Every structure is written in structure tokens, then in C-alpha cells.
């Protein structure tokens, strides 16, 4: 039984007896579920196609697009009358940076960008691959293997 059918029958329950005029029905576990004004009858054996997975490039692009959109929505909210500017400023560490952001400045400092690139950028991926290769070659030479521990600089 598919998830949609299960969810539908959990909400509506297995209805027996009289049904609403024009409602469709669905046989699930020898019980009929009636729903909506749909005239199509769905089989309990119908499978829902799994979602297509994103490539790394599509994932990165989608992340950038959604981040830009969310930042713009945040700016719009901060400029709206619904936002209590003084209350917000009293809670943050850097009011000037917040004001600059609301006026349209970039949300990250150059230092934060460089730290992120060092930590998660393409250079760190290549360096990690080299470390993994060295570790795998050493693994053949020694009986014990100790995993490399990477400390996140944002936490320290």
C-alpha cells in the first residue's frame, strides 16, 4: 500500500455502508475509502515514483538560489512595519552590521567567506582526498588505523 493511500485512509478511515454522492472509493485491506469528488479510482497497488535526486551541482545552485531568496525575504520583513527594529537590535551583537544588511550589504564578512572556503571549499575537498589517499596507503603498511579528526573552527 502506498503512503498516499495509507495517509488518506488514516484521515478518512475505512468507510463502509452509504457513501457521499459523487465521491470516489478505494479498496484498501478489503475496506472501501471514499474521498473527494474525484471520479478516478486508484488501486492500492499503484506505486509513487521516488523523487529524482539532485546532482552536486544542482544541489549547490539550489542552495544559492534559496539562500538569496530567503535573505531578500528577511530584508523585506526587517524593512516592514511588522518588524520591531529596536527589539531586534537590542538582541544582536552587531547592530551596525545588521543595519548594513537591511540596507542591502552582503550578509557575510570577507573573513567569514575565506574561513568557509578553507573549511568547506574546493581546496579542502582536494586536500581531504589527498589525506584519504595517504591514509589508505599507510593502512596497508600498519596493522592499526586511526581516523583523522577534523576540528570545526567555528566551534572553538
Short mmCIF file of N, CA and C in Angstrom, two decimals:
data_model
loop_
_atom_site.label_atom_id
_atom_site.label_comp_id
_atom_site.label_asym_id
_atom_site.label_seq_id
_atom_site.Cartn_x
_atom_site.Cartn_y
_atom_site.Cartn_z
N UNK A 1 0.85 -1.17 0.00
CA UNK A 1 0.00 0.00 0.00
C UNK A 1 0.90 1.24 0.00
N UNK A 2 0.58 2.21 -0.80
CA UNK A 2 1.42 3.40 -0.91
C UNK A 2 1.18 4.33 0.27
N UNK A 3 2.11 5.27 0.47
CA UNK A 3 2.00 6.21 1.58
C UNK A 3 0.79 7.11 1.43
N UNK A 4 0.53 7.57 0.19
CA UNK A 4 -0.62 8.45 -0.01
C UNK A 4 -1.92 7.73 0.36
N UNK A 5 -2.02 6.48 -0.04
CA UNK A 5 -3.22 5.71 0.26
C UNK A 5 -3.34 5.50 1.76
N UNK A 6 -2.22 5.18 2.42
CA UNK A 6 -2.25 4.99 3.87
C UNK A 6 -2.66 6.27 4.56
N UNK A 7 -2.07 7.39 4.15
CA UNK A 7 -2.40 8.67 4.78
C UNK A 7 -3.86 9.01 4.55
N UNK A 8 -4.36 8.76 3.36
CA UNK A 8 -5.75 9.06 3.03
C UNK A 8 -6.68 8.23 3.89
N UNK A 9 -6.38 6.96 4.03
CA UNK A 9 -7.25 6.09 4.81
C UNK A 9 -7.12 6.36 6.30
N UNK A 10 -5.97 6.85 6.74
CA UNK A 10 -5.83 7.24 8.15
C UNK A 10 -6.70 8.46 8.44
N UNK A 11 -6.76 9.39 7.50
CA UNK A 11 -7.56 10.59 7.69
C UNK A 11 -9.04 10.28 7.58
N UNK A 12 -9.43 9.57 6.54
CA UNK A 12 -10.84 9.31 6.29
C UNK A 12 -11.35 8.06 7.00
N UNK A 13 -10.45 7.13 7.23
CA UNK A 13 -10.85 5.87 7.83
C UNK A 13 -11.55 4.99 6.82
N UNK A 14 -11.61 3.69 7.06
CA UNK A 14 -12.31 2.81 6.13
C UNK A 14 -13.81 2.99 6.28
N UNK A 15 -14.40 3.70 5.35
CA UNK A 15 -15.83 3.99 5.40
C UNK A 15 -16.60 2.85 4.76
N UNK A 16 -17.60 2.35 5.44
CA UNK A 16 -18.43 1.28 4.90
C UNK A 16 -19.86 1.78 4.86
N UNK A 17 -20.68 1.11 4.12
CA UNK A 17 -22.08 1.49 4.06
C UNK A 17 -22.32 2.57 3.02
N UNK A 18 -23.23 3.48 3.32
CA UNK A 18 -23.60 4.53 2.36
C UNK A 18 -22.43 5.46 2.13
N UNK A 19 -22.31 5.93 0.89
CA UNK A 19 -21.23 6.86 0.59
C UNK A 19 -21.82 8.16 0.06
N UNK A 20 -21.03 9.21 0.15
CA UNK A 20 -21.48 10.52 -0.32
C UNK A 20 -21.66 10.49 -1.83
N UNK A 21 -22.64 11.20 -2.30
CA UNK A 21 -22.93 11.23 -3.74
C UNK A 21 -21.75 11.86 -4.47
N UNK A 22 -21.27 11.20 -5.50
CA UNK A 22 -20.18 11.71 -6.32
C UNK A 22 -18.79 11.44 -5.76
N UNK A 23 -18.69 10.85 -4.58
CA UNK A 23 -17.38 10.58 -4.01
C UNK A 23 -16.80 9.33 -4.63
N UNK A 24 -15.49 9.28 -4.75
CA UNK A 24 -14.82 8.10 -5.28
C UNK A 24 -14.54 7.15 -4.13
N UNK A 25 -14.21 5.92 -4.48
CA UNK A 25 -13.91 4.95 -3.44
C UNK A 25 -12.63 4.22 -3.78
N UNK A 26 -12.02 3.65 -2.76
CA UNK A 26 -10.75 2.98 -2.91
C UNK A 26 -10.75 1.75 -2.02
N UNK A 27 -10.43 0.59 -2.60
CA UNK A 27 -10.40 -0.64 -1.83
C UNK A 27 -9.02 -0.78 -1.19
N UNK A 28 -8.99 -0.77 0.12
CA UNK A 28 -7.74 -0.91 0.85
C UNK A 28 -7.98 -1.90 1.98
N UNK A 29 -7.22 -2.97 1.99
CA UNK A 29 -7.37 -4.01 3.02
C UNK A 29 -8.82 -4.45 3.17
N UNK A 30 -9.45 -4.73 2.05
CA UNK A 30 -10.84 -5.19 2.00
C UNK A 30 -11.84 -4.17 2.56
N UNK A 31 -11.47 -2.92 2.66
CA UNK A 31 -12.39 -1.86 3.08
C UNK A 31 -12.36 -0.78 2.01
N UNK A 32 -13.45 -0.07 1.87
CA UNK A 32 -13.52 1.00 0.87
C UNK A 32 -13.28 2.34 1.55
N UNK A 33 -12.40 3.16 0.96
CA UNK A 33 -12.20 4.53 1.42
C UNK A 33 -12.80 5.44 0.37
N UNK A 34 -13.62 6.37 0.80
CA UNK A 34 -14.25 7.32 -0.12
C UNK A 34 -13.57 8.67 0.07
N UNK A 35 -13.33 9.38 -1.03
CA UNK A 35 -12.69 10.67 -0.90
C UNK A 35 -13.07 11.59 -2.04
N UNK A 36 -13.25 12.84 -1.70
CA UNK A 36 -13.43 13.93 -2.65
C UNK A 36 -14.49 13.73 -3.70
N UNK A 37 -14.44 14.56 -4.70
CA UNK A 37 -15.35 14.50 -5.84
C UNK A 37 -14.64 13.87 -7.04
N UNK A 38 -13.52 13.19 -6.80
CA UNK A 38 -12.76 12.59 -7.89
C UNK A 38 -13.49 11.37 -8.41
N UNK A 39 -13.47 11.20 -9.69
CA UNK A 39 -14.17 10.07 -10.30
C UNK A 39 -13.20 8.93 -10.63
N UNK A 40 -11.90 9.15 -10.50
CA UNK A 40 -10.92 8.12 -10.80
C UNK A 40 -10.74 7.23 -9.58
N UNK A 41 -10.72 5.92 -9.80
CA UNK A 41 -10.47 5.00 -8.70
C UNK A 41 -8.99 4.61 -8.75
N UNK A 42 -8.32 4.74 -7.62
CA UNK A 42 -6.91 4.41 -7.54
C UNK A 42 -6.75 3.01 -6.97
N UNK A 43 -5.80 2.28 -7.48
CA UNK A 43 -5.52 0.95 -6.97
C UNK A 43 -4.56 1.07 -5.79
N UNK A 44 -4.74 0.20 -4.82
CA UNK A 44 -3.85 0.20 -3.66
C UNK A 44 -2.45 -0.24 -4.04
N UNK A 45 -2.31 -0.85 -5.21
CA UNK A 45 -1.00 -1.33 -5.63
C UNK A 45 -0.23 -0.29 -6.44
N UNK A 46 -0.84 0.88 -6.73
CA UNK A 46 -0.13 1.90 -7.50
C UNK A 46 1.07 2.39 -6.71
N UNK A 47 2.19 2.49 -7.36
CA UNK A 47 3.41 2.95 -6.73
C UNK A 47 3.66 4.40 -7.10
N UNK A 48 4.15 5.16 -6.14
CA UNK A 48 4.54 6.53 -6.39
C UNK A 48 6.01 6.52 -6.78
N UNK A 49 6.32 7.22 -7.87
CA UNK A 49 7.71 7.26 -8.32
C UNK A 49 8.56 8.01 -7.30
N UNK A 50 9.73 7.49 -6.96
CA UNK A 50 10.59 8.20 -6.00
C UNK A 50 11.09 9.50 -6.61
N UNK A 51 11.34 10.51 -5.78
CA UNK A 51 11.81 11.78 -6.33
C UNK A 51 13.21 11.62 -6.92
N UNK A 52 13.46 12.42 -7.95
CA UNK A 52 14.78 12.39 -8.58
C UNK A 52 15.78 13.07 -7.65
N UNK A 53 16.92 12.45 -7.46
CA UNK A 53 17.95 13.02 -6.61
C UNK A 53 18.73 14.08 -7.38
N UNK A 54 19.19 15.11 -6.66
CA UNK A 54 19.94 16.19 -7.28
C UNK A 54 21.41 15.81 -7.43
N UNK A 55 22.03 16.34 -8.47
CA UNK A 55 23.48 16.21 -8.59
C UNK A 55 24.11 17.21 -7.63
N UNK A 56 25.42 17.10 -7.41
CA UNK A 56 26.10 18.05 -6.52
C UNK A 56 25.97 19.47 -7.03
N UNK A 57 26.10 19.65 -8.34
CA UNK A 57 26.00 20.99 -8.93
C UNK A 57 24.59 21.55 -8.76
N UNK A 58 23.56 20.73 -9.01
CA UNK A 58 22.18 21.18 -8.84
C UNK A 58 21.90 21.52 -7.37
N UNK A 59 22.46 20.73 -6.47
CA UNK A 59 22.29 20.97 -5.03
C UNK A 59 22.91 22.31 -4.64
N UNK A 60 24.12 22.57 -5.13
CA UNK A 60 24.82 23.83 -4.83
C UNK A 60 24.04 25.02 -5.37
N UNK A 61 23.59 24.91 -6.63
CA UNK A 61 22.84 26.00 -7.26
C UNK A 61 21.53 26.25 -6.51
N UNK A 62 20.81 25.18 -6.18
CA UNK A 62 19.56 25.33 -5.46
C UNK A 62 19.79 25.98 -4.10
N UNK A 63 20.87 25.60 -3.43
CA UNK A 63 21.20 26.22 -2.14
C UNK A 63 21.46 27.71 -2.26
N UNK A 64 22.19 28.10 -3.31
CA UNK A 64 22.48 29.52 -3.52
C UNK A 64 21.21 30.30 -3.83
N UNK A 65 20.37 29.75 -4.69
CA UNK A 65 19.13 30.44 -5.08
C UNK A 65 18.21 30.60 -3.88
N UNK A 66 18.02 29.51 -3.13
CA UNK A 66 17.12 29.57 -1.97
C UNK A 66 17.67 30.49 -0.88
N UNK A 67 18.99 30.52 -0.71
CA UNK A 67 19.59 31.41 0.28
C UNK A 67 19.36 32.87 -0.10
N UNK A 68 19.61 33.20 -1.38
CA UNK A 68 19.37 34.57 -1.84
C UNK A 68 17.92 34.97 -1.62
N UNK A 69 17.00 34.06 -1.97
CA UNK A 69 15.58 34.35 -1.83
C UNK A 69 15.21 34.57 -0.35
N UNK A 70 15.72 33.72 0.54
CA UNK A 70 15.42 33.85 1.96
C UNK A 70 16.02 35.13 2.54
N UNK A 71 17.23 35.50 2.11
CA UNK A 71 17.83 36.74 2.59
C UNK A 71 17.03 37.95 2.14
N UNK A 72 16.55 37.92 0.91
CA UNK A 72 15.73 39.03 0.41
C UNK A 72 14.41 39.12 1.18
N UNK A 73 13.80 37.98 1.48
CA UNK A 73 12.57 37.98 2.28
C UNK A 73 12.84 38.52 3.68
N UNK A 74 14.00 38.19 4.25
CA UNK A 74 14.36 38.70 5.57
C UNK A 74 14.55 40.22 5.53
N UNK A 75 15.22 40.71 4.49
CA UNK A 75 15.38 42.16 4.33
C UNK A 75 14.03 42.86 4.24
N UNK A 76 13.13 42.28 3.42
CA UNK A 76 11.80 42.88 3.27
C UNK A 76 11.06 42.90 4.60
N UNK A 77 11.16 41.82 5.36
CA UNK A 77 10.49 41.78 6.66
C UNK A 77 11.09 42.83 7.61
N UNK A 78 12.42 42.93 7.62
CA UNK A 78 13.07 43.88 8.52
C UNK A 78 12.71 45.32 8.16
N UNK A 79 12.41 45.59 6.90
CA UNK A 79 12.00 46.93 6.47
C UNK A 79 10.51 47.17 6.63
N UNK A 80 9.74 46.14 6.95
CA UNK A 80 8.29 46.28 7.06
C UNK A 80 7.91 46.83 8.43
N UNK A 81 6.70 47.35 8.55
CA UNK A 81 6.25 47.86 9.86
C UNK A 81 6.01 46.74 10.88
N UNK A 82 5.93 45.48 10.43
CA UNK A 82 5.72 44.36 11.35
C UNK A 82 6.94 44.07 12.21
N UNK A 83 8.12 44.48 11.74
CA UNK A 83 9.37 44.19 12.45
C UNK A 83 9.63 45.29 13.48
N UNK A 84 9.89 44.88 14.70
CA UNK A 84 10.25 45.82 15.76
C UNK A 84 11.77 46.00 15.72
N UNK A 85 12.22 47.06 15.05
CA UNK A 85 13.65 47.26 14.82
C UNK A 85 14.43 47.39 16.13
N UNK A 86 13.93 48.16 17.07
CA UNK A 86 14.66 48.35 18.33
C UNK A 86 14.75 47.06 19.12
N UNK A 87 13.71 46.28 19.11
CA UNK A 87 13.72 45.00 19.82
C UNK A 87 14.75 44.06 19.18
N UNK A 88 14.79 44.05 17.86
CA UNK A 88 15.74 43.20 17.14
C UNK A 88 17.17 43.64 17.42
N UNK A 89 17.42 44.94 17.33
CA UNK A 89 18.78 45.46 17.54
C UNK A 89 19.25 45.21 18.96
N UNK A 90 18.34 45.26 19.93
CA UNK A 90 18.75 45.03 21.32
C UNK A 90 19.19 43.59 21.57
N UNK A 91 18.81 42.67 20.70
CA UNK A 91 19.14 41.25 20.90
C UNK A 91 20.39 40.80 20.14
N UNK A 92 20.90 41.60 19.23
CA UNK A 92 22.02 41.13 18.40
C UNK A 92 23.33 41.73 18.86
N UNK A 93 24.43 41.08 18.47
CA UNK A 93 25.76 41.51 18.89
C UNK A 93 26.29 42.68 18.08
N UNK A 94 25.92 42.76 16.81
CA UNK A 94 26.47 43.79 15.94
C UNK A 94 25.34 44.56 15.25
N UNK A 95 24.82 45.60 15.91
CA UNK A 95 23.71 46.35 15.32
C UNK A 95 24.09 47.04 14.01
N UNK A 96 25.34 47.52 13.89
CA UNK A 96 25.75 48.19 12.65
C UNK A 96 25.75 47.22 11.48
N UNK A 97 26.24 46.02 11.73
CA UNK A 97 26.26 45.01 10.68
C UNK A 97 24.83 44.65 10.25
N UNK A 98 23.93 44.55 11.21
CA UNK A 98 22.53 44.27 10.91
C UNK A 98 21.92 45.39 10.07
N UNK A 99 22.19 46.63 10.47
CA UNK A 99 21.66 47.78 9.72
C UNK A 99 22.21 47.78 8.29
N UNK A 100 23.50 47.47 8.14
CA UNK A 100 24.09 47.40 6.79
C UNK A 100 23.42 46.30 5.97
N UNK A 101 23.15 45.16 6.59
CA UNK A 101 22.48 44.06 5.90
C UNK A 101 21.09 44.48 5.42
N UNK A 102 20.34 45.13 6.31
CA UNK A 102 18.98 45.56 5.95
C UNK A 102 19.02 46.55 4.80
N UNK A 103 20.08 47.37 4.74
CA UNK A 103 20.22 48.35 3.66
C UNK A 103 20.73 47.72 2.36
N UNK A 104 21.10 46.44 2.39
CA UNK A 104 21.48 45.76 1.16
C UNK A 104 22.89 45.23 1.10
N UNK A 105 23.67 45.40 2.16
CA UNK A 105 25.04 44.89 2.16
C UNK A 105 25.04 43.37 2.23
N UNK A 106 26.19 42.79 1.90
CA UNK A 106 26.37 41.35 1.93
C UNK A 106 26.23 40.86 3.36
N UNK A 107 25.70 39.66 3.57
CA UNK A 107 25.43 39.16 4.92
C UNK A 107 26.64 38.53 5.60
N UNK A 108 27.73 38.32 4.86
CA UNK A 108 28.94 37.74 5.43
C UNK A 108 30.11 38.71 5.30
N UNK A 109 31.03 38.65 6.25
CA UNK A 109 32.24 39.45 6.15
C UNK A 109 33.24 38.71 5.26
N UNK A 110 34.22 39.42 4.68
CA UNK A 110 35.24 38.73 3.87
C UNK A 110 35.97 37.65 4.66
N UNK A 111 36.21 37.89 5.94
CA UNK A 111 36.88 36.90 6.78
C UNK A 111 36.04 35.63 6.90
N UNK A 112 34.74 35.77 7.10
CA UNK A 112 33.86 34.60 7.20
C UNK A 112 33.84 33.82 5.90
N UNK A 113 33.86 34.52 4.78
CA UNK A 113 33.88 33.85 3.47
C UNK A 113 35.16 33.05 3.30
N UNK A 114 36.31 33.64 3.65
CA UNK A 114 37.58 32.93 3.47
C UNK A 114 37.68 31.72 4.40
N UNK A 115 37.20 31.86 5.64
CA UNK A 115 37.21 30.73 6.57
C UNK A 115 36.34 29.60 6.02
N UNK A 116 35.18 29.95 5.48
CA UNK A 116 34.28 28.93 4.93
C UNK A 116 34.93 28.24 3.73
N UNK A 117 35.58 29.01 2.87
CA UNK A 117 36.24 28.43 1.70
C UNK A 117 37.35 27.48 2.13
N UNK A 118 38.11 27.86 3.15
CA UNK A 118 39.18 26.98 3.63
C UNK A 118 38.60 25.71 4.24
N UNK A 119 37.50 25.86 4.96
CA UNK A 119 36.90 24.73 5.65
C UNK A 119 36.13 23.80 4.71
N UNK A 120 35.33 24.39 3.81
CA UNK A 120 34.40 23.59 3.01
C UNK A 120 34.56 23.75 1.51
N UNK A 121 35.43 24.63 1.07
CA UNK A 121 35.56 24.90 -0.36
C UNK A 121 36.23 23.78 -1.12
N UNK A 122 36.42 24.00 -2.41
CA UNK A 122 37.02 23.00 -3.30
C UNK A 122 38.42 22.62 -2.83
N UNK A 123 39.18 23.58 -2.34
CA UNK A 123 40.53 23.30 -1.86
C UNK A 123 40.53 22.30 -0.73
N UNK A 124 39.59 22.42 0.19
CA UNK A 124 39.54 21.49 1.32
C UNK A 124 39.12 20.10 0.87
N UNK A 125 38.29 20.02 -0.17
CA UNK A 125 37.88 18.71 -0.70
C UNK A 125 39.08 17.99 -1.30
N UNK A 126 39.88 18.72 -2.07
CA UNK A 126 41.08 18.13 -2.69
C UNK A 126 42.06 17.72 -1.61
N UNK A 127 42.27 18.58 -0.60
CA UNK A 127 43.18 18.25 0.49
C UNK A 127 42.70 17.02 1.24
N UNK A 128 41.40 16.91 1.48
CA UNK A 128 40.85 15.75 2.18
C UNK A 128 41.05 14.47 1.37
N UNK A 129 40.89 14.56 0.03
CA UNK A 129 41.13 13.41 -0.83
C UNK A 129 42.58 12.95 -0.73
N UNK A 130 43.53 13.92 -0.69
CA UNK A 130 44.94 13.58 -0.56
C UNK A 130 45.21 12.91 0.78
N UNK A 131 44.60 13.43 1.84
CA UNK A 131 44.77 12.83 3.17
C UNK A 131 44.22 11.41 3.18
N UNK A 132 43.06 11.21 2.54
CA UNK A 132 42.46 9.88 2.48
C UNK A 132 43.37 8.91 1.72
N UNK A 133 43.99 9.38 0.62
CA UNK A 133 44.89 8.53 -0.15
C UNK A 133 46.11 8.15 0.68
N UNK A 134 46.68 9.14 1.41
CA UNK A 134 47.83 8.86 2.26
C UNK A 134 47.46 7.86 3.35
N UNK A 135 46.30 8.04 3.93
CA UNK A 135 45.84 7.15 4.99
C UNK A 135 45.65 5.74 4.46
N UNK A 136 45.08 5.62 3.26
CA UNK A 136 44.86 4.28 2.71
C UNK A 136 46.18 3.60 2.37
N UNK A 137 47.20 4.37 1.93
CA UNK A 137 48.50 3.76 1.64
C UNK A 137 49.19 3.36 2.94
N UNK A 138 49.03 4.15 3.99
CA UNK A 138 49.61 3.81 5.29
C UNK A 138 48.88 2.63 5.92
N UNK A 139 47.61 2.50 5.60
CA UNK A 139 46.79 1.43 6.16
C UNK A 139 47.35 0.07 5.77
N UNK A 140 47.83 -0.03 4.55
CA UNK A 140 48.41 -1.29 4.09
C UNK A 140 49.70 -1.61 4.82
N UNK A 141 50.42 -0.57 5.29
CA UNK A 141 51.70 -0.76 5.95
C UNK A 141 51.55 -1.11 7.43
N UNK A 142 50.51 -0.60 8.09
CA UNK A 142 50.38 -0.82 9.53
C UNK A 142 49.14 -1.67 9.83
N UNK A 143 49.17 -2.27 11.03
CA UNK A 143 48.06 -3.11 11.45
C UNK A 143 46.89 -2.30 11.99
N UNK A 144 47.17 -1.15 12.59
CA UNK A 144 46.09 -0.34 13.18
C UNK A 144 45.90 0.93 12.36
N UNK A 145 44.67 1.38 12.33
CA UNK A 145 44.33 2.59 11.58
C UNK A 145 43.62 3.55 12.51
N UNK A 146 44.06 4.80 12.53
CA UNK A 146 43.45 5.83 13.36
C UNK A 146 42.81 6.86 12.45
N UNK A 147 41.50 7.12 12.61
CA UNK A 147 40.83 8.08 11.74
C UNK A 147 41.32 9.50 11.98
N UNK A 148 41.32 10.30 10.93
CA UNK A 148 41.70 11.70 11.04
C UNK A 148 40.54 12.47 11.65
N UNK A 149 40.83 13.25 12.68
CA UNK A 149 39.80 14.05 13.32
C UNK A 149 39.98 15.49 12.88
N UNK A 150 38.92 16.05 12.32
CA UNK A 150 38.95 17.43 11.87
C UNK A 150 38.12 18.26 12.83
N UNK A 151 38.72 19.32 13.34
CA UNK A 151 38.00 20.18 14.27
C UNK A 151 37.39 21.34 13.51
N UNK A 152 36.15 21.64 13.79
CA UNK A 152 35.45 22.75 13.16
C UNK A 152 35.90 24.03 13.85
N UNK A 153 36.47 24.97 13.07
CA UNK A 153 36.99 26.20 13.65
C UNK A 153 35.90 27.11 14.17
N UNK A 154 34.65 26.91 13.73
CA UNK A 154 33.56 27.75 14.20
C UNK A 154 33.18 27.42 15.64
N UNK A 155 33.49 26.21 16.09
CA UNK A 155 33.12 25.79 17.43
C UNK A 155 34.15 26.19 18.47
N UNK A 156 35.39 26.42 18.05
CA UNK A 156 36.43 26.74 19.03
C UNK A 156 36.65 28.21 19.15
#
